[in-house]
mmCIF file of N, CA and C in Angstrom:
data_model
loop_
_atom_site.group_PDB
_atom_site.id
_atom_site.type_symbol
_atom_site.label_atom_id
_atom_site.label_comp_id
_atom_site.label_asym_id
_atom_site.label_seq_id
_atom_site.Cartn_x
_atom_site.Cartn_y
_atom_site.Cartn_z
ATOM 1 N N UNK S 1 12.297 0.602 -65.854
ATOM 2 C CA UNK S 1 13.328 1.560 -65.540
ATOM 3 C C UNK S 1 12.750 2.983 -65.474
ATOM 4 N N UNK S 2 11.907 3.321 -66.465
ATOM 5 C CA UNK S 2 11.274 4.636 -66.479
ATOM 6 C C UNK S 2 10.375 4.823 -65.260
ATOM 7 N N UNK S 3 9.618 3.786 -64.920
ATOM 8 C CA UNK S 3 8.735 3.865 -63.750
ATOM 9 C C UNK S 3 9.540 4.101 -62.478
ATOM 10 N N UNK S 4 10.683 3.461 -62.362
ATOM 11 C CA UNK S 4 11.541 3.643 -61.200
ATOM 12 C C UNK S 4 12.066 5.073 -61.141
ATOM 13 N N UNK S 5 12.456 5.623 -62.270
ATOM 14 C CA UNK S 5 12.936 7.005 -62.316
ATOM 15 C C UNK S 5 11.822 7.972 -61.936
ATOM 16 N N UNK S 6 10.609 7.752 -62.443
ATOM 17 C CA UNK S 6 9.480 8.612 -62.111
ATOM 18 C C UNK S 6 9.131 8.522 -60.631
ATOM 19 N N UNK S 7 9.193 7.327 -60.080
ATOM 20 C CA UNK S 7 8.904 7.150 -58.653
ATOM 21 C C UNK S 7 9.919 7.910 -57.816
ATOM 22 N N UNK S 8 11.183 7.881 -58.206
ATOM 23 C CA UNK S 8 12.223 8.610 -57.491
ATOM 24 C C UNK S 8 11.998 10.105 -57.557
ATOM 25 N N UNK S 9 11.545 10.602 -58.700
ATOM 26 C CA UNK S 9 11.270 12.021 -58.861
ATOM 27 C C UNK S 9 10.130 12.462 -57.951
ATOM 28 N N UNK S 10 9.064 11.671 -57.866
ATOM 29 C CA UNK S 10 7.944 12.070 -57.010
ATOM 30 C C UNK S 10 8.341 12.042 -55.541
ATOM 31 N N UNK S 11 9.211 11.131 -55.151
ATOM 32 C CA UNK S 11 9.682 11.104 -53.766
ATOM 33 C C UNK S 11 10.509 12.351 -53.458
ATOM 34 N N UNK S 12 11.318 12.785 -54.426
ATOM 35 C CA UNK S 12 12.123 13.974 -54.203
ATOM 36 C C UNK S 12 11.253 15.209 -54.029
ATOM 37 N N UNK S 13 10.217 15.341 -54.860
ATOM 38 C CA UNK S 13 9.376 16.524 -54.726
ATOM 39 C C UNK S 13 8.609 16.498 -53.408
ATOM 40 N N UNK S 14 8.190 15.345 -52.960
ATOM 41 C CA UNK S 14 7.497 15.258 -51.672
ATOM 42 C C UNK S 14 8.452 15.585 -50.532
ATOM 43 N N UNK S 15 9.699 15.144 -50.649
ATOM 44 C CA UNK S 15 10.677 15.423 -49.602
ATOM 45 C C UNK S 15 11.048 16.895 -49.573
ATOM 46 N N UNK S 16 10.991 17.561 -50.750
ATOM 47 C CA UNK S 16 11.366 18.966 -50.826
ATOM 48 C C UNK S 16 10.363 19.860 -50.092
ATOM 49 N N UNK S 17 9.122 19.435 -49.966
ATOM 50 C CA UNK S 17 8.122 20.206 -49.243
ATOM 51 C C UNK S 17 7.970 19.604 -47.849
ATOM 52 N N UNK S 18 8.310 20.377 -46.846
ATOM 53 C CA UNK S 18 8.249 19.895 -45.481
ATOM 54 C C UNK S 18 7.133 20.582 -44.718
ATOM 55 N N UNK S 19 6.646 19.902 -43.708
ATOM 56 C CA UNK S 19 5.619 20.476 -42.846
ATOM 57 C C UNK S 19 6.294 21.185 -41.681
ATOM 58 N N UNK S 20 5.857 22.392 -41.435
ATOM 59 C CA UNK S 20 6.324 23.167 -40.294
ATOM 60 C C UNK S 20 5.117 23.486 -39.421
ATOM 61 N N UNK S 21 5.387 23.907 -38.209
ATOM 62 C CA UNK S 21 4.337 24.283 -37.262
ATOM 63 C C UNK S 21 4.583 25.713 -36.803
ATOM 64 N N UNK S 22 3.516 26.512 -36.756
ATOM 65 C CA UNK S 22 3.667 27.881 -36.258
ATOM 66 C C UNK S 22 3.908 27.839 -34.756
ATOM 67 N N UNK S 23 4.854 28.635 -34.293
ATOM 68 C CA UNK S 23 5.211 28.644 -32.870
ATOM 69 C C UNK S 23 4.401 29.659 -32.073
ATOM 70 N N UNK S 24 3.685 30.517 -32.768
ATOM 71 C CA UNK S 24 2.819 31.522 -32.171
ATOM 72 C C UNK S 24 1.779 31.888 -33.226
ATOM 73 N N UNK S 25 0.798 32.668 -32.880
ATOM 74 C CA UNK S 25 -0.144 33.139 -33.895
ATOM 75 C C UNK S 25 0.591 34.104 -34.815
ATOM 76 N N UNK S 26 0.409 33.941 -36.118
ATOM 77 C CA UNK S 26 1.195 34.708 -37.092
ATOM 78 C C UNK S 26 0.341 35.231 -38.236
ATOM 79 N N UNK S 27 0.814 36.326 -38.818
ATOM 80 C CA UNK S 27 0.254 36.829 -40.064
ATOM 81 C C UNK S 27 0.947 36.123 -41.224
ATOM 82 N N UNK S 28 0.174 35.789 -42.227
ATOM 83 C CA UNK S 28 0.723 35.299 -43.484
ATOM 84 C C UNK S 28 0.678 36.497 -44.422
ATOM 85 N N UNK S 29 1.816 36.856 -44.982
ATOM 86 C CA UNK S 29 1.949 38.061 -45.790
ATOM 87 C C UNK S 29 1.977 37.744 -47.285
ATOM 88 N N UNK S 30 1.728 38.774 -48.090
ATOM 89 C CA UNK S 30 1.715 38.631 -49.545
ATOM 90 C C UNK S 30 3.116 38.708 -50.144
ATOM 91 N N UNK S 31 4.124 38.800 -49.319
ATOM 92 C CA UNK S 31 5.512 38.828 -49.754
ATOM 93 C C UNK S 31 6.421 38.698 -48.552
ATOM 94 N N UNK S 32 7.715 38.517 -48.787
ATOM 95 C CA UNK S 32 8.656 38.249 -47.698
ATOM 96 C C UNK S 32 9.167 39.496 -46.976
ATOM 97 N N UNK S 33 8.250 40.302 -46.478
ATOM 98 C CA UNK S 33 8.554 41.446 -45.613
ATOM 99 C C UNK S 33 7.314 41.738 -44.779
ATOM 100 N N UNK S 34 7.523 42.309 -43.602
ATOM 101 C CA UNK S 34 6.396 42.552 -42.699
ATOM 102 C C UNK S 34 5.453 43.647 -43.164
ATOM 103 N N UNK S 35 5.865 44.483 -44.116
ATOM 104 C CA UNK S 35 4.972 45.548 -44.551
ATOM 105 C C UNK S 35 4.089 45.146 -45.735
ATOM 106 N N UNK S 36 4.196 43.917 -46.232
ATOM 107 C CA UNK S 36 3.286 43.448 -47.274
ATOM 108 C C UNK S 36 1.889 43.234 -46.682
ATOM 109 N N UNK S 37 0.858 43.289 -47.525
ATOM 110 C CA UNK S 37 -0.502 43.052 -47.030
ATOM 111 C C UNK S 37 -0.641 41.669 -46.377
ATOM 112 N N UNK S 38 -1.561 41.588 -45.436
ATOM 113 C CA UNK S 38 -1.849 40.325 -44.767
ATOM 114 C C UNK S 38 -2.812 39.505 -45.614
ATOM 115 N N UNK S 39 -2.435 38.251 -45.857
ATOM 116 C CA UNK S 39 -3.276 37.318 -46.602
ATOM 117 C C UNK S 39 -4.263 36.644 -45.659
ATOM 118 N N UNK S 40 -3.737 36.170 -44.530
ATOM 119 C CA UNK S 40 -4.547 35.507 -43.514
ATOM 120 C C UNK S 40 -3.764 35.523 -42.210
ATOM 121 N N UNK S 41 -4.362 34.950 -41.192
ATOM 122 C CA UNK S 41 -3.764 34.868 -39.869
ATOM 123 C C UNK S 41 -3.887 33.430 -39.411
ATOM 124 N N UNK S 42 -2.812 32.884 -38.843
ATOM 125 C CA UNK S 42 -2.810 31.492 -38.393
ATOM 126 C C UNK S 42 -2.605 31.423 -36.883
ATOM 127 N N UNK S 43 -3.311 30.516 -36.256
ATOM 128 C CA UNK S 43 -3.151 30.285 -34.823
ATOM 129 C C UNK S 43 -1.850 29.547 -34.532
ATOM 130 N N UNK S 44 -1.360 29.698 -33.327
ATOM 131 C CA UNK S 44 -0.205 28.940 -32.868
ATOM 132 C C UNK S 44 -0.501 27.446 -32.995
ATOM 133 N N UNK S 45 0.485 26.693 -33.460
ATOM 134 C CA UNK S 45 0.316 25.248 -33.605
ATOM 135 C C UNK S 45 -0.274 24.818 -34.939
ATOM 136 N N UNK S 46 -0.503 25.768 -35.852
ATOM 137 C CA UNK S 46 -1.028 25.424 -37.173
ATOM 138 C C UNK S 46 0.065 24.767 -38.007
ATOM 139 N N UNK S 47 -0.282 23.665 -38.649
ATOM 140 C CA UNK S 47 0.664 22.988 -39.536
ATOM 141 C C UNK S 47 0.562 23.595 -40.925
ATOM 142 N N UNK S 48 1.721 23.918 -41.515
ATOM 143 C CA UNK S 48 1.784 24.497 -42.848
ATOM 144 C C UNK S 48 2.781 23.705 -43.688
ATOM 145 N N UNK S 49 2.616 23.773 -44.985
ATOM 146 C CA UNK S 49 3.589 23.181 -45.896
ATOM 147 C C UNK S 49 4.551 24.268 -46.342
ATOM 148 N N UNK S 50 5.832 24.032 -46.162
ATOM 149 C CA UNK S 50 6.853 24.987 -46.582
ATOM 150 C C UNK S 50 7.191 24.705 -48.038
ATOM 151 N N UNK S 51 6.900 25.673 -48.893
ATOM 152 C CA UNK S 51 7.205 25.552 -50.316
ATOM 153 C C UNK S 51 8.671 25.874 -50.555
ATOM 154 N N UNK S 52 9.181 26.851 -49.837
ATOM 155 C CA UNK S 52 10.584 27.247 -49.946
ATOM 156 C C UNK S 52 10.833 28.480 -49.108
ATOM 157 N N UNK S 53 12.099 28.800 -48.915
ATOM 158 C CA UNK S 53 12.480 29.973 -48.125
ATOM 159 C C UNK S 53 13.446 30.821 -48.946
ATOM 160 N N UNK S 54 13.439 32.133 -48.675
ATOM 161 C CA UNK S 54 14.383 33.004 -49.359
ATOM 162 C C UNK S 54 15.801 32.680 -48.899
ATOM 163 N N UNK S 55 16.788 33.168 -49.637
ATOM 164 C CA UNK S 55 18.185 32.769 -49.434
ATOM 165 C C UNK S 55 18.720 33.036 -48.030
ATOM 166 N N UNK S 56 18.208 34.046 -47.333
ATOM 167 C CA UNK S 56 18.723 34.308 -45.978
ATOM 168 C C UNK S 56 17.900 33.597 -44.891
ATOM 169 N N UNK S 57 16.950 32.786 -45.293
ATOM 170 C CA UNK S 57 16.136 31.947 -44.400
ATOM 171 C C UNK S 57 15.265 32.744 -43.439
ATOM 172 N N UNK S 58 15.020 34.022 -43.707
ATOM 173 C CA UNK S 58 14.194 34.824 -42.811
ATOM 174 C C UNK S 58 12.704 34.685 -43.103
ATOM 175 N N UNK S 59 12.335 34.420 -44.339
ATOM 176 C CA UNK S 59 10.931 34.298 -44.728
ATOM 177 C C UNK S 59 10.741 33.028 -45.528
ATOM 178 N N UNK S 60 9.594 32.377 -45.289
ATOM 179 C CA UNK S 60 9.278 31.153 -46.021
ATOM 180 C C UNK S 60 7.908 31.256 -46.672
ATOM 181 N N UNK S 61 7.830 30.749 -47.883
ATOM 182 C CA UNK S 61 6.591 30.659 -48.646
ATOM 183 C C UNK S 61 5.877 29.400 -48.164
ATOM 184 N N UNK S 62 4.653 29.557 -47.660
ATOM 185 C CA UNK S 62 3.932 28.425 -47.082
ATOM 186 C C UNK S 62 2.515 28.331 -47.644
ATOM 187 N N UNK S 63 1.956 27.144 -47.531
ATOM 188 C CA UNK S 63 0.536 26.965 -47.802
ATOM 189 C C UNK S 63 -0.110 26.445 -46.526
ATOM 190 N N UNK S 64 -1.316 26.961 -46.280
ATOM 191 C CA UNK S 64 -2.122 26.522 -45.139
ATOM 192 C C UNK S 64 -3.547 26.436 -45.657
ATOM 193 N N UNK S 65 -4.011 25.230 -45.895
ATOM 194 C CA UNK S 65 -5.324 25.070 -46.510
ATOM 195 C C UNK S 65 -5.299 25.630 -47.912
ATOM 196 N N UNK S 66 -6.223 26.542 -48.213
ATOM 197 C CA UNK S 66 -6.262 27.155 -49.541
ATOM 198 C C UNK S 66 -5.460 28.442 -49.621
ATOM 199 N N UNK S 67 -4.868 28.866 -48.508
ATOM 200 C CA UNK S 67 -4.108 30.112 -48.473
ATOM 201 C C UNK S 67 -2.627 29.859 -48.714
ATOM 202 N N UNK S 68 -2.012 30.819 -49.384
ATOM 203 C CA UNK S 68 -0.578 30.743 -49.614
ATOM 204 C C UNK S 68 0.020 32.118 -49.375
ATOM 205 N N UNK S 69 1.197 32.142 -48.745
ATOM 206 C CA UNK S 69 1.865 33.407 -48.483
ATOM 207 C C UNK S 69 3.149 33.189 -47.704
ATOM 208 N N UNK S 70 3.646 34.259 -47.131
ATOM 209 C CA UNK S 70 4.967 34.283 -46.511
ATOM 210 C C UNK S 70 4.872 34.485 -45.002
ATOM 211 N N UNK S 71 5.637 33.679 -44.265
ATOM 212 C CA UNK S 71 5.679 33.759 -42.804
ATOM 213 C C UNK S 71 7.131 33.966 -42.386
ATOM 214 N N UNK S 72 7.328 34.859 -41.414
ATOM 215 C CA UNK S 72 8.670 35.075 -40.876
ATOM 216 C C UNK S 72 9.140 33.777 -40.224
ATOM 217 N N UNK S 73 10.341 33.353 -40.562
ATOM 218 C CA UNK S 73 10.799 32.004 -40.194
ATOM 219 C C UNK S 73 11.081 31.809 -38.713
ATOM 220 N N UNK S 74 11.143 32.859 -37.932
ATOM 221 C CA UNK S 74 11.295 32.701 -36.482
ATOM 222 C C UNK S 74 10.056 32.034 -35.884
ATOM 223 N N UNK S 75 8.935 32.131 -36.598
ATOM 224 C CA UNK S 75 7.664 31.610 -36.104
ATOM 225 C C UNK S 75 7.278 30.280 -36.730
ATOM 226 N N UNK S 76 8.241 29.616 -37.375
ATOM 227 C CA UNK S 76 8.007 28.297 -37.971
ATOM 228 C C UNK S 76 9.036 27.317 -37.437
ATOM 229 N N UNK S 77 8.580 26.180 -36.941
ATOM 230 C CA UNK S 77 9.528 25.166 -36.473
ATOM 231 C C UNK S 77 9.292 23.864 -37.221
ATOM 232 N N UNK S 78 10.373 23.115 -37.367
ATOM 233 C CA UNK S 78 10.279 21.793 -37.986
ATOM 234 C C UNK S 78 11.088 20.819 -37.147
ATOM 235 N N UNK S 79 10.729 19.547 -37.194
ATOM 236 C CA UNK S 79 11.519 18.557 -36.466
ATOM 237 C C UNK S 79 12.887 18.387 -37.131
ATOM 238 N N UNK S 80 13.930 18.381 -36.308
ATOM 239 C CA UNK S 80 15.292 18.224 -36.823
ATOM 240 C C UNK S 80 16.157 17.607 -35.741
ATOM 241 N N UNK S 81 16.745 16.472 -36.046
ATOM 242 C CA UNK S 81 17.621 15.764 -35.098
ATOM 243 C C UNK S 81 16.971 15.564 -33.730
ATOM 244 N N UNK S 82 15.702 15.188 -33.730
ATOM 245 C CA UNK S 82 15.019 14.847 -32.495
ATOM 246 C C UNK S 82 14.420 16.000 -31.714
ATOM 247 N N UNK S 83 14.491 17.215 -32.234
ATOM 248 C CA UNK S 83 13.852 18.331 -31.537
ATOM 249 C C UNK S 83 13.249 19.287 -32.558
ATOM 250 N N UNK S 84 12.477 20.237 -32.067
ATOM 251 C CA UNK S 84 11.871 21.244 -32.934
ATOM 252 C C UNK S 84 12.835 22.421 -33.051
ATOM 253 N N UNK S 85 13.115 22.818 -34.284
ATOM 254 C CA UNK S 85 14.051 23.910 -34.548
ATOM 255 C C UNK S 85 13.338 24.958 -35.389
ATOM 256 N N UNK S 86 13.486 26.238 -35.017
ATOM 257 C CA UNK S 86 12.904 27.266 -35.870
ATOM 258 C C UNK S 86 13.744 27.369 -37.147
ATOM 259 N N UNK S 87 13.069 27.686 -38.226
ATOM 260 C CA UNK S 87 13.758 27.774 -39.511
ATOM 261 C C UNK S 87 14.794 28.889 -39.483
ATOM 262 N N UNK S 88 14.516 29.997 -38.791
ATOM 263 C CA UNK S 88 15.489 31.078 -38.695
ATOM 264 C C UNK S 88 16.793 30.591 -38.078
ATOM 265 N N UNK S 89 16.707 29.759 -37.048
ATOM 266 C CA UNK S 89 17.912 29.239 -36.403
ATOM 267 C C UNK S 89 18.576 28.126 -37.200
ATOM 268 N N UNK S 90 17.784 27.275 -37.836
ATOM 269 C CA UNK S 90 18.349 26.135 -38.555
ATOM 270 C C UNK S 90 18.872 26.477 -39.933
ATOM 271 N N UNK S 91 18.243 27.434 -40.579
ATOM 272 C CA UNK S 91 18.682 27.894 -41.894
ATOM 273 C C UNK S 91 18.979 26.782 -42.874
ATOM 274 N N UNK S 92 20.119 26.856 -43.548
ATOM 275 C CA UNK S 92 20.436 25.887 -44.601
ATOM 276 C C UNK S 92 20.661 24.470 -44.079
ATOM 277 N N UNK S 93 20.898 24.318 -42.789
ATOM 278 C CA UNK S 93 21.125 22.989 -42.211
ATOM 279 C C UNK S 93 19.875 22.111 -42.249
ATOM 280 N N UNK S 94 18.698 22.719 -42.431
ATOM 281 C CA UNK S 94 17.441 21.974 -42.371
ATOM 282 C C UNK S 94 17.069 21.299 -43.689
ATOM 283 N N UNK S 95 17.753 21.639 -44.755
ATOM 284 C CA UNK S 95 17.489 21.002 -46.040
ATOM 285 C C UNK S 95 16.242 21.483 -46.751
ATOM 286 N N UNK S 96 15.726 22.631 -46.361
ATOM 287 C CA UNK S 96 14.551 23.178 -47.034
ATOM 288 C C UNK S 96 14.952 23.779 -48.372
ATOM 289 N N UNK S 97 14.046 23.761 -49.331
ATOM 290 C CA UNK S 97 14.379 24.371 -50.625
ATOM 291 C C UNK S 97 14.417 25.892 -50.525
ATOM 292 N N UNK S 98 15.292 26.495 -51.322
ATOM 293 C CA UNK S 98 15.322 27.952 -51.422
ATOM 294 C C UNK S 98 14.446 28.376 -52.589
ATOM 295 N N UNK S 99 13.887 29.564 -52.485
ATOM 296 C CA UNK S 99 13.056 30.097 -53.554
ATOM 297 C C UNK S 99 13.280 31.596 -53.658
ATOM 298 N N UNK S 100 13.055 32.124 -54.842
ATOM 299 C CA UNK S 100 13.110 33.566 -55.051
ATOM 300 C C UNK S 100 11.687 34.090 -55.032
ATOM 301 N N UNK S 101 11.556 35.384 -54.796
ATOM 302 C CA UNK S 101 10.243 36.014 -54.814
ATOM 303 C C UNK S 101 10.204 37.003 -55.966
ATOM 304 N N UNK S 102 9.250 36.808 -56.850
ATOM 305 C CA UNK S 102 8.983 37.732 -57.943
ATOM 306 C C UNK S 102 7.555 38.222 -57.750
ATOM 307 N N UNK S 103 7.402 39.447 -57.288
ATOM 308 C CA UNK S 103 6.094 39.950 -56.892
ATOM 309 C C UNK S 103 5.054 39.784 -57.997
ATOM 310 N N UNK S 104 5.340 40.237 -59.200
ATOM 311 C CA UNK S 104 4.346 40.180 -60.268
ATOM 312 C C UNK S 104 3.853 38.772 -60.546
ATOM 313 N N UNK S 105 4.779 37.871 -60.710
ATOM 314 C CA UNK S 105 4.422 36.470 -60.999
ATOM 315 C C UNK S 105 3.681 35.821 -59.828
ATOM 316 N N UNK S 106 4.174 36.050 -58.625
ATOM 317 C CA UNK S 106 3.577 35.445 -57.432
ATOM 318 C C UNK S 106 2.169 35.972 -57.198
ATOM 319 N N UNK S 107 2.020 37.293 -57.243
ATOM 320 C CA UNK S 107 0.702 37.886 -57.021
ATOM 321 C C UNK S 107 -0.275 37.484 -58.120
ATOM 322 N N UNK S 108 0.183 37.446 -59.377
ATOM 323 C CA UNK S 108 -0.703 37.034 -60.474
ATOM 324 C C UNK S 108 -1.204 35.605 -60.262
ATOM 325 N N UNK S 109 -0.372 34.761 -59.704
ATOM 326 C CA UNK S 109 -0.746 33.361 -59.485
ATOM 327 C C UNK S 109 -1.654 33.157 -58.277
ATOM 328 N N UNK S 110 -1.530 34.012 -57.258
ATOM 329 C CA UNK S 110 -2.197 33.721 -55.988
ATOM 330 C C UNK S 110 -3.176 34.769 -55.462
ATOM 331 N N UNK S 111 -3.105 36.006 -55.938
ATOM 332 C CA UNK S 111 -3.846 37.056 -55.245
ATOM 333 C C UNK S 111 -4.768 37.907 -56.112
ATOM 334 N N UNK S 112 -5.113 37.495 -57.280
ATOM 335 C CA UNK S 112 -5.920 38.346 -58.159
ATOM 336 C C UNK S 112 -7.268 38.731 -57.557
ATOM 337 N N UNK S 113 -7.761 37.957 -56.627
ATOM 338 C CA UNK S 113 -9.063 38.263 -56.012
ATOM 339 C C UNK S 113 -8.950 39.063 -54.717
ATOM 340 N N UNK S 114 -7.744 39.374 -54.310
ATOM 341 C CA UNK S 114 -7.554 40.166 -53.087
ATOM 342 C C UNK S 114 -7.820 41.644 -53.371
ATOM 343 N N UNK S 115 -8.368 42.371 -52.405
ATOM 344 C CA UNK S 115 -8.707 43.778 -52.604
ATOM 345 C C UNK S 115 -7.480 44.645 -52.858
ATOM 346 N N UNK S 116 -6.309 44.265 -52.370
ATOM 347 C CA UNK S 116 -5.098 45.053 -52.556
ATOM 348 C C UNK S 116 -4.360 44.720 -53.839
ATOM 349 N N UNK S 117 -4.831 43.750 -54.613
ATOM 350 C CA UNK S 117 -4.167 43.366 -55.866
ATOM 351 C C UNK S 117 -4.105 44.539 -56.850
ATOM 352 N N UNK S 118 -5.111 45.401 -56.858
ATOM 353 C CA UNK S 118 -5.146 46.549 -57.761
ATOM 354 C C UNK S 118 -4.018 47.540 -57.532
ATOM 355 N N UNK S 119 -3.350 47.445 -56.387
ATOM 356 C CA UNK S 119 -2.214 48.329 -56.077
ATOM 357 C C UNK S 119 -0.885 47.608 -56.277
ATOM 358 N N UNK S 120 -0.887 46.624 -57.152
ATOM 359 C CA UNK S 120 0.320 45.820 -57.390
ATOM 360 C C UNK S 120 1.509 46.688 -57.795
ATOM 361 N N UNK S 121 1.296 47.702 -58.649
ATOM 362 C CA UNK S 121 2.398 48.563 -59.093
ATOM 363 C C UNK S 121 3.028 49.300 -57.903
ATOM 364 N N UNK S 122 2.206 49.761 -56.962
ATOM 365 C CA UNK S 122 2.708 50.418 -55.754
ATOM 366 C C UNK S 122 3.607 49.465 -54.958
ATOM 367 N N UNK S 123 3.124 48.244 -54.750
ATOM 368 C CA UNK S 123 3.892 47.269 -53.978
ATOM 369 C C UNK S 123 5.160 46.858 -54.714
ATOM 370 N N UNK S 124 5.085 46.789 -56.040
ATOM 371 C CA UNK S 124 6.274 46.445 -56.821
ATOM 372 C C UNK S 124 7.346 47.515 -56.656
ATOM 373 N N UNK S 125 6.964 48.795 -56.682
ATOM 374 C CA UNK S 125 7.941 49.881 -56.492
ATOM 375 C C UNK S 125 8.585 49.788 -55.118
ATOM 376 N N UNK S 126 7.783 49.520 -54.096
ATOM 377 C CA UNK S 126 8.338 49.368 -52.735
ATOM 378 C C UNK S 126 9.321 48.209 -52.676
ATOM 379 N N UNK S 127 8.960 47.103 -53.322
ATOM 380 C CA UNK S 127 9.820 45.917 -53.326
ATOM 381 C C UNK S 127 11.129 46.210 -54.056
ATOM 382 N N UNK S 128 11.050 46.911 -55.160
ATOM 383 C CA UNK S 128 12.247 47.214 -55.953
ATOM 384 C C UNK S 128 13.202 48.163 -55.229
ATOM 385 N N UNK S 129 12.692 48.996 -54.312
ATOM 386 C CA UNK S 129 13.523 49.967 -53.590
ATOM 387 C C UNK S 129 14.036 49.446 -52.247
ATOM 388 N N UNK S 130 13.749 48.219 -51.906
ATOM 389 C CA UNK S 130 14.166 47.701 -50.602
ATOM 390 C C UNK S 130 15.693 47.587 -50.525
ATOM 391 N N UNK S 131 16.248 47.686 -49.323
ATOM 392 C CA UNK S 131 17.700 47.484 -49.178
ATOM 393 C C UNK S 131 18.048 46.012 -49.399
ATOM 394 N N UNK S 132 19.306 45.721 -49.698
ATOM 395 C CA UNK S 132 19.677 44.315 -49.886
ATOM 396 C C UNK S 132 19.451 43.524 -48.600
ATOM 397 N N UNK S 133 19.000 42.278 -48.730
ATOM 398 C CA UNK S 133 18.736 41.470 -47.525
ATOM 399 C C UNK S 133 20.024 41.083 -46.810
ATOM 400 N N UNK S 134 19.909 40.948 -45.494
ATOM 401 C CA UNK S 134 21.042 40.458 -44.710
ATOM 402 C C UNK S 134 21.244 38.980 -44.988
ATOM 403 N N UNK S 135 22.478 38.524 -44.904
ATOM 404 C CA UNK S 135 22.765 37.110 -45.100
ATOM 405 C C UNK S 135 22.434 36.331 -43.831
ATOM 406 N N UNK S 136 22.177 35.040 -44.001
ATOM 407 C CA UNK S 136 21.915 34.176 -42.856
ATOM 408 C C UNK S 136 23.219 33.921 -42.116
ATOM 409 N N UNK S 137 23.145 33.922 -40.796
ATOM 410 C CA UNK S 137 24.303 33.594 -39.959
ATOM 411 C C UNK S 137 23.904 32.524 -38.971
ATOM 412 N N UNK S 138 24.815 31.621 -38.741
ATOM 413 C CA UNK S 138 24.608 30.579 -37.725
ATOM 414 C C UNK S 138 24.402 31.274 -36.382
ATOM 415 N N UNK S 139 23.310 30.930 -35.652
ATOM 416 C CA UNK S 139 23.102 31.574 -34.342
ATOM 417 C C UNK S 139 24.169 31.138 -33.353
ATOM 418 N N UNK S 140 24.457 32.021 -32.397
ATOM 419 C CA UNK S 140 25.415 31.653 -31.363
ATOM 420 C C UNK S 140 24.813 30.549 -30.497
ATOM 421 N N UNK S 141 25.631 29.801 -29.803
ATOM 422 C CA UNK S 141 25.119 28.689 -28.988
ATOM 423 C C UNK S 141 24.184 29.194 -27.897
ATOM 424 N N UNK S 142 24.408 30.402 -27.395
ATOM 425 C CA UNK S 142 23.537 30.954 -26.347
ATOM 426 C C UNK S 142 22.152 31.238 -26.915
ATOM 427 N N UNK S 143 22.068 31.652 -28.167
ATOM 428 C CA UNK S 143 20.766 31.972 -28.780
ATOM 429 C C UNK S 143 19.943 30.725 -29.046
ATOM 430 N N UNK S 144 20.590 29.570 -29.191
ATOM 431 C CA UNK S 144 19.880 28.333 -29.502
ATOM 432 C C UNK S 144 19.291 27.673 -28.261
ATOM 433 N N UNK S 145 19.704 28.053 -27.096
ATOM 434 C CA UNK S 145 19.231 27.362 -25.891
ATOM 435 C C UNK S 145 17.955 27.892 -25.380
#
């Protein structure tokens, strides 16, 4: 019985992480905004693992090889109902996990060797002063075509 429960748990965690494909060449950022430092750059068609997306589905935390960071969700597509859908358009309908971003914890875990890590306090102040994020909205039918 315990083995069956453990097997179910591992299947859930594997299902929670989905593979997405970049729709164009993209920057991977150190946080969920375009003004964060660039971690790496990915070519169009690169497969990434989606760890989770912020609540408005605009940015997703991804891993690509040994790199981890944030990609704007308009540039990530996943298979859904027989076609490729960008995460920005699919939002909560895609079943991806949501995640929060905590700069200090995230950077401490992933970026201590980056040259910009020493300016963490500067980036934290910028993050703390950001305006509230816009909520996700279902795209109009014209935008999906």
